[in-house]
Amino acid sequence: AFDWGWLDQPVARRVKLLPGEESRHYYLTVDQVQSMADLCPVTGDIIRIAAYTGLRRGELFRLNDTNLKEDFIVLMSDTKTNKPRLIPIPDQIKELVKSIEWPLDSLFDYRLRDEFESARLELGLKHIRFHDLRHTYASLLAQAGATLQLIGKAMGHSTPVMTDRYAHLVADNLRDLADKFASLPASQYNSDEVL
């Protein structure tokens, strides 16, 4: 309603989940992404790209050659938040991104729906939706050591609150950081020194 001018301010942010409802977040492993993509002969590369970039379905279908730079996908204001976004292209998918004819056509969208549905059922992942590939991207970033701030920036979140849902993913990284800190030799610092 806000986008259409019926309301003067967005109200969706004020809508809260009812008691008993839970926000759902499912993440695929790298092997699960690979298995799913392997079961999709025509659209498997798009599944890989979605999992390794966090692009939303609509963003994938709006991509064209002007969005592709050497190491980045550049989204202008045609994002969910209407803000530009710079998405790094990981080495694992650089050749895939270059090999696809952008933009994807609408018939490809139907094929993607069919193949994704068949693959998730065959793998016993009935609870997985295409959007969960976006959550998978956040999970992979956290596993690679990204901070919540970097995850939010890569995902194009408009507020840190949106990124906070991934805080549990960086907890292990914080534990690793604490372990590394604890392993520093005591001779490297002196508590009597004034900083």
PDB file of N, CA, C and O in Angstrom, residues 57-111:
ATOM      1  N   ARG A  57      15.400 -13.911  -5.590  1.00  0.00           N
ATOM      2  CA  ARG A  57      14.922 -14.424  -6.883  1.00  0.00           C
ATOM      3  C   ARG A  57      14.678 -13.277  -7.870  1.00  0.00           C
ATOM      4  O   ARG A  57      15.116 -13.313  -9.012  1.00  0.00           O
ATOM      5  N   GLY A  58      13.982 -12.244  -7.425  1.00  0.00           N
ATOM      6  CA  GLY A  58      13.690 -11.107  -8.299  1.00  0.00           C
ATOM      7  C   GLY A  58      14.949 -10.392  -8.753  1.00  0.00           C
ATOM      8  O   GLY A  58      15.036  -9.933  -9.892  1.00  0.00           O
ATOM      9  N   GLU A  59      15.934 -10.299  -7.865  1.00  0.00           N
ATOM     10  CA  GLU A  59      17.196  -9.652  -8.223  1.00  0.00           C
ATOM     11  C   GLU A  59      17.927 -10.459  -9.290  1.00  0.00           C
ATOM     12  O   GLU A  59      18.503  -9.895 -10.221  1.00  0.00           O
ATOM     13  N   LEU A  60      17.881 -11.777  -9.169  1.00  0.00           N
ATOM     14  CA  LEU A  60      18.504 -12.643 -10.180  1.00  0.00           C
ATOM     15  C   LEU A  60      17.874 -12.424 -11.550  1.00  0.00           C
ATOM     16  O   LEU A  60      18.571 -12.355 -12.562  1.00  0.00           O
ATOM     17  N   PHE A  61      16.552 -12.312 -11.574  1.00  0.00           N
ATOM     18  CA  PHE A  61      15.851 -12.183 -12.850  1.00  0.00           C
ATOM     19  C   PHE A  61      15.930 -10.772 -13.436  1.00  0.00           C
ATOM     20  O   PHE A  61      15.618 -10.580 -14.602  1.00  0.00           O
ATOM     21  N   ARG A  62      16.357  -9.798 -12.643  1.00  0.00           N
ATOM     22  CA  ARG A  62      16.559  -8.446 -13.167  1.00  0.00           C
ATOM     23  C   ARG A  62      18.000  -8.182 -13.593  1.00  0.00           C
ATOM     24  O   ARG A  62      18.296  -7.151 -14.178  1.00  0.00           O
ATOM     25  N   LEU A  63      18.897  -9.110 -13.292  1.00  0.00           N
ATOM     26  CA  LEU A  63      20.306  -8.904 -13.659  1.00  0.00           C
ATOM     27  C   LEU A  63      20.469  -8.820 -15.166  1.00  0.00           C
ATOM     28  O   LEU A  63      19.801  -9.525 -15.919  1.00  0.00           O
ATOM     29  N   ASN A  64      21.376  -7.948 -15.589  1.00  0.00           N
ATOM     30  CA  ASN A  64      21.777  -7.908 -16.994  1.00  0.00           C
ATOM     31  C   ASN A  64      23.275  -7.637 -17.030  1.00  0.00           C
ATOM     32  O   ASN A  64      23.905  -7.455 -15.988  1.00  0.00           O
ATOM     33  N   ASP A  65      23.844  -7.602 -18.205  1.00  0.00           N
ATOM     34  CA  ASP A  65      25.294  -7.468 -18.331  1.00  0.00           C
ATOM     35  C   ASP A  65      25.839  -6.194 -17.693  1.00  0.00           C
ATOM     36  O   ASP A  65      26.998  -6.158 -17.271  1.00  0.00           O
ATOM     37  N   THR A  66      25.036  -5.147 -17.601  1.00  0.00           N
ATOM     38  CA  THR A  66      25.534  -3.902 -17.004  1.00  0.00           C
ATOM     39  C   THR A  66      25.737  -4.034 -15.499  1.00  0.00           C
ATOM     40  O   THR A  66      26.465  -3.236 -14.908  1.00  0.00           O
ATOM     41  N   ASN A  67      25.109  -5.030 -14.869  1.00  0.00           N
ATOM     42  CA  ASN A  67      25.276  -5.261 -13.432  1.00  0.00           C
ATOM     43  C   ASN A  67      26.572  -6.002 -13.107  1.00  0.00           C
ATOM     44  O   ASN A  67      26.969  -6.061 -11.945  1.00  0.00           O
ATOM     45  N   LEU A  68      27.193  -6.586 -14.119  1.00  0.00           N
ATOM     46  CA  LEU A  68      28.354  -7.445 -13.878  1.00  0.00           C
ATOM     47  C   LEU A  68      29.650  -6.684 -14.101  1.00  0.00           C
ATOM     48  O   LEU A  68      29.928  -6.204 -15.195  1.00  0.00           O
ATOM     49  N   LYS A  69      30.420  -6.582 -13.034  1.00  0.00           N
ATOM     50  CA  LYS A  69      31.754  -5.995 -13.106  1.00  0.00           C
ATOM     51  C   LYS A  69      32.749  -7.138 -12.881  1.00  0.00           C
ATOM     52  O   LYS A  69      32.354  -8.272 -12.658  1.00  0.00           O
ATOM     53  N   GLU A  70      34.023  -6.844 -12.910  1.00  0.00           N
ATOM     54  CA  GLU A  70      35.038  -7.898 -12.815  1.00  0.00           C
ATOM     55  C   GLU A  70      34.825  -8.827 -11.621  1.00  0.00           C
ATOM     56  O   GLU A  70      34.722 -10.029 -11.780  1.00  0.00           O
ATOM     57  N   ASP A  71      34.763  -8.282 -10.432  1.00  0.00           N
ATOM     58  CA  ASP A  71      34.653  -9.099  -9.226  1.00  0.00           C
ATOM     59  C   ASP A  71      33.362  -8.881  -8.448  1.00  0.00           C
ATOM     60  O   ASP A  71      33.221  -9.396  -7.345  1.00  0.00           O
ATOM     61  N   PHE A  72      32.445  -8.091  -9.012  1.00  0.00           N
ATOM     62  CA  PHE A  72      31.241  -7.729  -8.276  1.00  0.00           C
ATOM     63  C   PHE A  72      29.997  -7.764  -9.152  1.00  0.00           C
ATOM     64  O   PHE A  72      30.071  -7.588 -10.363  1.00  0.00           O
ATOM     65  N   ILE A  73      28.876  -7.962  -8.486  1.00  0.00           N
ATOM     66  CA  ILE A  73      27.566  -7.714  -9.077  1.00  0.00           C
ATOM     67  C   ILE A  73      27.115  -6.398  -8.467  1.00  0.00           C
ATOM     68  O   ILE A  73      27.110  -6.237  -7.239  1.00  0.00           O
ATOM     69  N   VAL A  74      26.775  -5.449  -9.305  1.00  0.00           N
ATOM     70  CA  VAL A  74      26.385  -4.122  -8.834  1.00  0.00           C
ATOM     71  C   VAL A  74      24.876  -3.967  -9.047  1.00  0.00           C
ATOM     72  O   VAL A  74      24.400  -3.988 -10.174  1.00  0.00           O
ATOM     73  N   LEU A  75      24.167  -3.837  -7.944  1.00  0.00           N
ATOM     74  CA  LEU A  75      22.728  -3.585  -8.007  1.00  0.00           C
ATOM     75  C   LEU A  75      22.507  -2.117  -7.690  1.00  0.00           C
ATOM     76  O   LEU A  75      23.027  -1.601  -6.706  1.00  0.00           O
ATOM     77  N   MET A  76      21.751  -1.460  -8.517  1.00  0.00           N
ATOM     78  CA  MET A  76      21.483  -0.047  -8.264  1.00  0.00           C
ATOM     79  C   MET A  76      20.278   0.057  -7.327  1.00  0.00           C
ATOM     80  O   MET A  76      20.210  -0.660  -6.368  1.00  0.00           O
ATOM     81  N   SER A  77      19.335   0.873  -7.603  1.00  0.00           N
ATOM     82  CA  SER A  77      18.215   1.067  -6.673  1.00  0.00           C
ATOM     83  C   SER A  77      17.063   0.091  -6.907  1.00  0.00           C
ATOM     84  O   SER A  77      16.016   0.242  -6.298  1.00  0.00           O
ATOM     85  N   ASP A  78      17.266  -0.921  -7.753  1.00  0.00           N
ATOM     86  CA  ASP A  78      16.186  -1.889  -7.992  1.00  0.00           C
ATOM     87  C   ASP A  78      16.288  -3.067  -7.018  1.00  0.00           C
ATOM     88  O   ASP A  78      16.124  -4.211  -7.374  1.00  0.00           O
ATOM     89  N   THR A  79      16.558  -2.750  -5.749  1.00  0.00           N
ATOM     90  CA  THR A  79      16.637  -3.754  -4.701  1.00  0.00           C
ATOM     91  C   THR A  79      15.429  -3.609  -3.784  1.00  0.00           C
ATOM     92  O   THR A  79      14.680  -2.638  -3.882  1.00  0.00           O
ATOM     93  N   LYS A  80      15.266  -4.541  -2.882  1.00  0.00           N
ATOM     94  CA  LYS A  80      14.138  -4.496  -1.955  1.00  0.00           C
ATOM     95  C   LYS A  80      14.159  -3.229  -1.102  1.00  0.00           C
ATOM     96  O   LYS A  80      13.122  -2.658  -0.788  1.00  0.00           O
ATOM     97  N   THR A  81      15.359  -2.787  -0.731  1.00  0.00           N
ATOM     98  CA  THR A  81      15.484  -1.597   0.113  1.00  0.00           C
ATOM     99  C   THR A  81      15.638  -0.312  -0.695  1.00  0.00           C
ATOM    100  O   THR A  81      15.784   0.760  -0.117  1.00  0.00           O
ATOM    101  N   ASN A  82      15.619  -0.425  -2.024  1.00  0.00           N
ATOM    102  CA  ASN A  82      15.804   0.719  -2.925  1.00  0.00           C
ATOM    103  C   ASN A  82      17.160   1.408  -2.732  1.00  0.00           C
ATOM    104  O   ASN A  82      17.293   2.596  -2.985  1.00  0.00           O
ATOM    105  N   LYS A  83      18.135   0.647  -2.257  1.00  0.00           N
ATOM    106  CA  LYS A  83      19.479   1.178  -2.070  1.00  0.00           C
ATOM    107  C   LYS A  83      20.449   0.361  -2.910  1.00  0.00           C
ATOM    108  O   LYS A  83      20.296  -0.859  -3.044  1.00  0.00           O
ATOM    109  N   PRO A  84      21.466   1.007  -3.460  1.00  0.00           N
ATOM    110  CA  PRO A  84      22.469   0.267  -4.236  1.00  0.00           C
ATOM    111  C   PRO A  84      23.190  -0.758  -3.367  1.00  0.00           C
ATOM    112  O   PRO A  84      23.306  -0.594  -2.153  1.00  0.00           O
ATOM    113  N   ARG A  85      23.644  -1.817  -4.010  1.00  0.00           N
ATOM    114  CA  ARG A  85      24.351  -2.873  -3.291  1.00  0.00           C
ATOM    115  C   ARG A  85      25.455  -3.437  -4.162  1.00  0.00           C
ATOM    116  O   ARG A  85      25.277  -3.612  -5.359  1.00  0.00           O
ATOM    117  N   LEU A  86      26.576  -3.722  -3.549  1.00  0.00           N
ATOM    118  CA  LEU A  86      27.734  -4.295  -4.217  1.00  0.00           C
ATOM    119  C   LEU A  86      27.936  -5.696  -3.657  1.00  0.00           C
ATOM    120  O   LEU A  86      28.149  -5.862  -2.458  1.00  0.00           O
ATOM    121  N   ILE A  87      27.843  -6.716  -4.517  1.00  0.00           N
ATOM    122  CA  ILE A  87      27.958  -8.104  -4.077  1.00  0.00           C
ATOM    123  C   ILE A  87      29.223  -8.714  -4.668  1.00  0.00           C
ATOM    124  O   ILE A  87      29.368  -8.779  -5.885  1.00  0.00           O
ATOM    125  N   PRO A  88      30.143  -9.146  -3.801  1.00  0.00           N
ATOM    126  CA  PRO A  88      31.349  -9.779  -4.332  1.00  0.00           C
ATOM    127  C   PRO A  88      31.012 -11.124  -4.975  1.00  0.00           C
ATOM    128  O   PRO A  88      30.149 -11.851  -4.503  1.00  0.00           O
ATOM    129  N   ILE A  89      31.690 -11.425  -6.067  1.00  0.00           N
ATOM    130  CA  ILE A  89      31.489 -12.714  -6.739  1.00  0.00           C
ATOM    131  C   ILE A  89      32.618 -13.646  -6.291  1.00  0.00           C
ATOM    132  O   ILE A  89      33.776 -13.424  -6.646  1.00  0.00           O
ATOM    133  N   PRO A  90      32.290 -14.681  -5.509  1.00  0.00           N
ATOM    134  CA  PRO A  90      33.331 -15.602  -5.058  1.00  0.00           C
ATOM    135  C   PRO A  90      33.940 -16.373  -6.237  1.00  0.00           C
ATOM    136  O   PRO A  90      33.287 -16.582  -7.261  1.00  0.00           O
ATOM    137  N   ASP A  91      35.182 -16.761  -6.060  1.00  0.00           N
ATOM    138  CA  ASP A  91      35.879 -17.498  -7.121  1.00  0.00           C
ATOM    139  C   ASP A  91      35.113 -18.742  -7.566  1.00  0.00           C
ATOM    140  O   ASP A  91      35.150 -19.102  -8.741  1.00  0.00           O
ATOM    141  N   GLN A  92      34.409 -19.396  -6.629  1.00  0.00           N
ATOM    142  CA  GLN A  92      33.686 -20.632  -6.948  1.00  0.00           C
ATOM    143  C   GLN A  92      32.672 -20.460  -8.076  1.00  0.00           C
ATOM    144  O   GLN A  92      32.339 -21.423  -8.754  1.00  0.00           O
ATOM    145  N   ILE A  93      32.160 -19.230  -8.250  1.00  0.00           N
ATOM    146  CA  ILE A  93      31.093 -19.045  -9.239  1.00  0.00           C
ATOM    147  C   ILE A  93      31.405 -18.004 -10.313  1.00  0.00           C
ATOM    148  O   ILE A  93      30.539 -17.693 -11.126  1.00  0.00           O
ATOM    149  N   LYS A  94      32.609 -17.475 -10.333  1.00  0.00           N
ATOM    150  CA  LYS A  94      32.937 -16.418 -11.310  1.00  0.00           C
ATOM    151  C   LYS A  94      32.673 -16.865 -12.738  1.00  0.00           C
ATOM    152  O   LYS A  94      32.073 -16.145 -13.530  1.00  0.00           O
ATOM    153  N   GLU A  95      33.116 -18.050 -13.083  1.00  0.00           N
ATOM    154  CA  GLU A  95      32.919 -18.543 -14.455  1.00  0.00           C
ATOM    155  C   GLU A  95      31.442 -18.791 -14.747  1.00  0.00           C
ATOM    156  O   GLU A  95      30.982 -18.558 -15.863  1.00  0.00           O
ATOM    157  N   LEU A  96      30.696 -19.259 -13.745  1.00  0.00           N
ATOM    158  CA  LEU A  96      29.250 -19.475 -13.932  1.00  0.00           C
ATOM    159  C   LEU A  96      28.550 -18.164 -14.262  1.00  0.00           C
ATOM    160  O   LEU A  96      27.744 -18.094 -15.187  1.00  0.00           O
ATOM    161  N   VAL A  97      28.868 -17.140 -13.478  1.00  0.00           N
ATOM    162  CA  VAL A  97      28.221 -15.840 -13.670  1.00  0.00           C
ATOM    163  C   VAL A  97      28.511 -15.312 -15.075  1.00  0.00           C
ATOM    164  O   VAL A  97      27.626 -14.782 -15.748  1.00  0.00           O
ATOM    165  N   LYS A  98      29.758 -15.467 -15.519  1.00  0.00           N
ATOM    166  CA  LYS A  98      30.138 -14.981 -16.844  1.00  0.00           C
ATOM    167  C   LYS A  98      29.504 -15.785 -17.973  1.00  0.00           C
ATOM    168  O   LYS A  98      29.255 -15.274 -19.055  1.00  0.00           O
ATOM    169  N   SER A  99      29.242 -17.064 -17.734  1.00  0.00           N
ATOM    170  CA  SER A  99      28.758 -17.941 -18.801  1.00  0.00           C
ATOM    171  C   SER A  99      27.253 -17.843 -19.060  1.00  0.00           C
ATOM    172  O   SER A  99      26.765 -18.322 -20.074  1.00  0.00           O
ATOM    173  N   ILE A 100      26.521 -17.225 -18.157  1.00  0.00           N
ATOM    174  CA  ILE A 100      25.063 -17.150 -18.294  1.00  0.00           C
ATOM    175  C   ILE A 100      24.664 -15.949 -19.142  1.00  0.00           C
ATOM    176  O   ILE A 100      25.250 -14.877 -19.031  1.00  0.00           O
ATOM    177  N   GLU A 101      23.660 -16.153 -19.980  1.00  0.00           N
ATOM    178  CA  GLU A 101      23.115 -15.043 -20.770  1.00  0.00           C
ATOM    179  C   GLU A 101      22.093 -14.299 -19.921  1.00  0.00           C
ATOM    180  O   GLU A 101      21.018 -14.815 -19.638  1.00  0.00           O
ATOM    181  N   TRP A 102      22.473 -13.107 -19.512  1.00  0.00           N
ATOM    182  CA  TRP A 102      21.599 -12.262 -18.705  1.00  0.00           C
ATOM    183  C   TRP A 102      20.894 -11.276 -19.616  1.00  0.00           C
ATOM    184  O   TRP A 102      21.486 -10.846 -20.578  1.00  0.00           O
ATOM    185  N   PRO A 103      19.671 -10.915 -19.365  1.00  0.00           N
ATOM    186  CA  PRO A 103      18.801 -11.364 -18.283  1.00  0.00           C
ATOM    187  C   PRO A 103      18.175 -12.726 -18.591  1.00  0.00           C
ATOM    188  O   PRO A 103      18.099 -13.144 -19.743  1.00  0.00           O
ATOM    189  N   LEU A 104      17.729 -13.369 -17.520  1.00  0.00           N
ATOM    190  CA  LEU A 104      17.039 -14.647 -17.659  1.00  0.00           C
ATOM    191  C   LEU A 104      15.621 -14.374 -18.151  1.00  0.00           C
ATOM    192  O   LEU A 104      15.012 -13.384 -17.771  1.00  0.00           O
ATOM    193  N   ASP A 105      15.097 -15.271 -18.972  1.00  0.00           N
ATOM    194  CA  ASP A 105      13.735 -15.040 -19.468  1.00  0.00           C
ATOM    195  C   ASP A 105      12.690 -15.666 -18.548  1.00  0.00           C
ATOM    196  O   ASP A 105      13.004 -16.457 -17.664  1.00  0.00           O
ATOM    197  N   SER A 106      11.452 -15.314 -18.750  1.00  0.00           N
ATOM    198  CA  SER A 106      10.367 -15.775 -17.870  1.00  0.00           C
ATOM    199  C   SER A 106      10.163 -17.281 -17.951  1.00  0.00           C
ATOM    200  O   SER A 106       9.753 -17.900 -16.976  1.00  0.00           O
ATOM    201  N   LEU A 107      10.438 -17.889 -19.101  1.00  0.00           N
ATOM    202  CA  LEU A 107      10.326 -19.350 -19.200  1.00  0.00           C
ATOM    203  C   LEU A 107      11.335 -20.034 -18.282  1.00  0.00           C
ATOM    204  O   LEU A 107      11.070 -21.094 -17.732  1.00  0.00           O
ATOM    205  N   PHE A 108      12.489 -19.404 -18.103  1.00  0.00           N
ATOM    206  CA  PHE A 108      13.511 -19.946 -17.215  1.00  0.00           C
ATOM    207  C   PHE A 108      13.001 -19.965 -15.779  1.00  0.00           C
ATOM    208  O   PHE A 108      13.310 -20.865 -15.003  1.00  0.00           O
ATOM    209  N   ASP A 109      12.190 -18.963 -15.414  1.00  0.00           N
ATOM    210  CA  ASP A 109      11.620 -18.898 -14.070  1.00  0.00           C
ATOM    211  C   ASP A 109      10.748 -20.127 -13.796  1.00  0.00           C
ATOM    212  O   ASP A 109      10.827 -20.727 -12.724  1.00  0.00           O
ATOM    213  N   TYR A 110       9.931 -20.516 -14.758  1.00  0.00           N
ATOM    214  CA  TYR A 110       9.090 -21.713 -14.584  1.00  0.00           C
ATOM    215  C   TYR A 110       9.944 -22.957 -14.434  1.00  0.00           C
ATOM    216  O   TYR A 110       9.673 -23.821 -13.606  1.00  0.00           O
ATOM    217  N   ARG A 111      10.994 -23.043 -15.231  1.00  0.00           N
ATOM    218  CA  ARG A 111      11.890 -24.201 -15.161  1.00  0.00           C
ATOM    219  C   ARG A 111      12.587 -24.264 -13.805  1.00  0.00           C
ATOM    220  O   ARG A 111      12.735 -25.326 -13.215  1.00  0.00           O
TER     221      ARG A 111
END
